[in-house]
Amino acid sequence: MRRRPEPEILVPTRAPSRRSVLRAGALLGGLGAAGALVGCGDDGSSAGGSTTTAAGGGATTGALIASFPQSTPYIAAGSPARMPYLIADREGVPLRSIDGPVRFTVSRDGTPVGEPVEVTPRSDGVPRAYLPLAFTFAEPGIYDVSAEYGGSTLEGSVQVVDRSKITTPMVGDRLPAVASPTTANAMGVDPLCSRDPVCPYHSVSLDAAVASGRPTILVVSTPAFCQTAVCGPLLDHVMEAVGEPGGINVIHSEVYANPTAVDDLAKATVAPVPKAFDMAFEPALFVADASGVVVSRGDIIVDRGELAEMLAPIR
């Protein structure tokens, strides 16, 4: 099996402390023409640090795990953010099931920002339950995120940046009309689809889809070369939900252009779509309406139920 490179911070990773977020700030940056995208860490892995406080003030088991990028600009001020979190047991392994809903609080400098948010756990078709926290941060800065679970307060921090620092399409942006590999023009990507058997979503180029006047679903993933079960199901879930393309454009883009030509994915060339989107993570789902505007986006981990909600605006 080809060795998948170890990124500087694996995803998922324990929710970072305020100190680790500040340290990571100096490392923010996009991905070049080659190199590995940050994906999901192993189901049993954990990294970084978080603070867990028991109801009585002492240490207890468990930790809040951020299943989204921490070392690249990811959360933009003024844009709806989806932040999937997992909860780990005392060994640092993400729980397979989470009793919910779970109450989240966002604060800055000790002052709550907005109202607490109740988040329902998701687990349909994914190996670990997760909590997709939805929140819109008004301003850039470092924010504290805490979750109440099992009588404990699980804490972490996130860094919010100015929208101009993020080039990956976000909700409300128009999906870039860039060419994507197809069966007619693979654009040097081999394999065109690493799923076995291959999926049916390689007949339309993204630029043609955006100009078609029909909704578009774009999945950026590499089924054969993702080494965790977390990122594998996304394409399969889309196939279950959508089936054969009809009045909707469905496009699957691989992450790497030449994964079988190298002995280490760190040396692989990034495929055209993730390169054009300046993506530093995978997998990702982009759902655009008939005008090409992104109405939903799901990164890293999406279960069947949440996928149905993301597709609802274009169904």
Coordinates of N, CA and C in Angstrom, one line a residue, residues 14-15 50-54 59-65 86-95 149-150 152-155:
R14 N -7.6 16.7 18.1 CA -8.3 17.3 19.3 C -8.4 18.7 19.1
A15 N -9.5 19.3 19.6 CA -9.8 20.7 19.4 C -8.6 21.5 20.1
S50 N -6.5 19.7 24.2 CA -7.8 20.4 24.6 C -7.9 20.4 26.1
T51 N -8.8 21.2 26.6 CA -9.1 21.2 28.0 C -10.4 20.5 28.3
T52 N -10.4 19.6 29.3 CA -11.6 19.0 29.7 C -11.8 19.3 31.1
T53 N -13.0 19.8 31.5 CA -13.2 20.2 32.8 C -14.5 19.5 33.4
A54 N -14.3 18.8 34.5 CA -15.5 18.2 35.1 C -16.4 19.2 35.7
A59 N -10.2 17.3 36.5 CA -10.0 16.6 35.2 C -10.9 15.4 35.1
T60 N -11.4 15.1 33.9 CA -12.2 14.0 33.7 C -11.9 13.4 32.3
T61 N -12.6 12.3 31.9 CA -12.2 11.7 30.7 C -12.9 12.4 29.5
G62 N -12.4 12.1 28.3 CA -13.0 12.7 27.1 C -12.4 13.9 26.6
A63 N -12.6 14.2 25.3 CA -12.0 15.4 24.7 C -12.9 15.7 23.5
L64 N -12.9 17.0 23.2 CA -13.6 17.5 22.0 C -12.6 17.4 20.8
I65 N -13.0 16.8 19.7 CA -12.1 16.6 18.6 C -12.6 17.3 17.4
L86 N -16.0 15.6 17.0 CA -16.2 14.3 17.5 C -15.9 14.4 19.0
I87 N -16.3 13.4 19.8 CA -16.0 13.3 21.2 C -15.1 12.1 21.5
A88 N -14.0 12.2 22.1 CA -13.1 11.1 22.4 C -13.3 10.5 23.8
D89 N -13.0 9.2 23.9 CA -13.1 8.6 25.2 C -11.7 8.8 25.9
R90 N -11.5 8.2 27.1 CA -10.3 8.4 27.9 C -9.0 8.0 27.2
E91 N -9.2 7.1 26.2 CA -8.0 6.7 25.4 C -7.7 7.6 24.2
G92 N -8.6 8.6 24.0 CA -8.4 9.5 22.8 C -9.1 9.0 21.6
V93 N -9.9 7.9 21.7 CA -10.5 7.3 20.5 C -11.9 7.9 20.4
P94 N -12.3 8.4 19.2 CA -13.6 9.0 19.0 C -14.7 8.0 19.3
L95 N -15.8 8.4 20.0 CA -16.9 7.6 20.3 C -17.7 7.2 19.1
Y149 N -21.0 17.7 27.9 CA -21.3 16.3 27.6 C -20.9 15.4 28.8
G150 N -21.9 14.6 29.2 CA -21.6 13.7 30.3 C -21.2 14.3 31.6
S152 N -19.5 17.0 31.9 CA -18.2 17.7 31.7 C -18.3 18.8 30.7
T153 N -17.4 19.7 30.8 CA -17.2 20.8 29.7 C -16.0 20.5 28.9
L154 N -16.2 20.2 27.6 CA -15.1 19.9 26.7 C -14.8 21.2 25.9
E155 N -13.5 21.6 25.9 CA -13.2 22.9 25.4 C -12.1 22.9 24.3

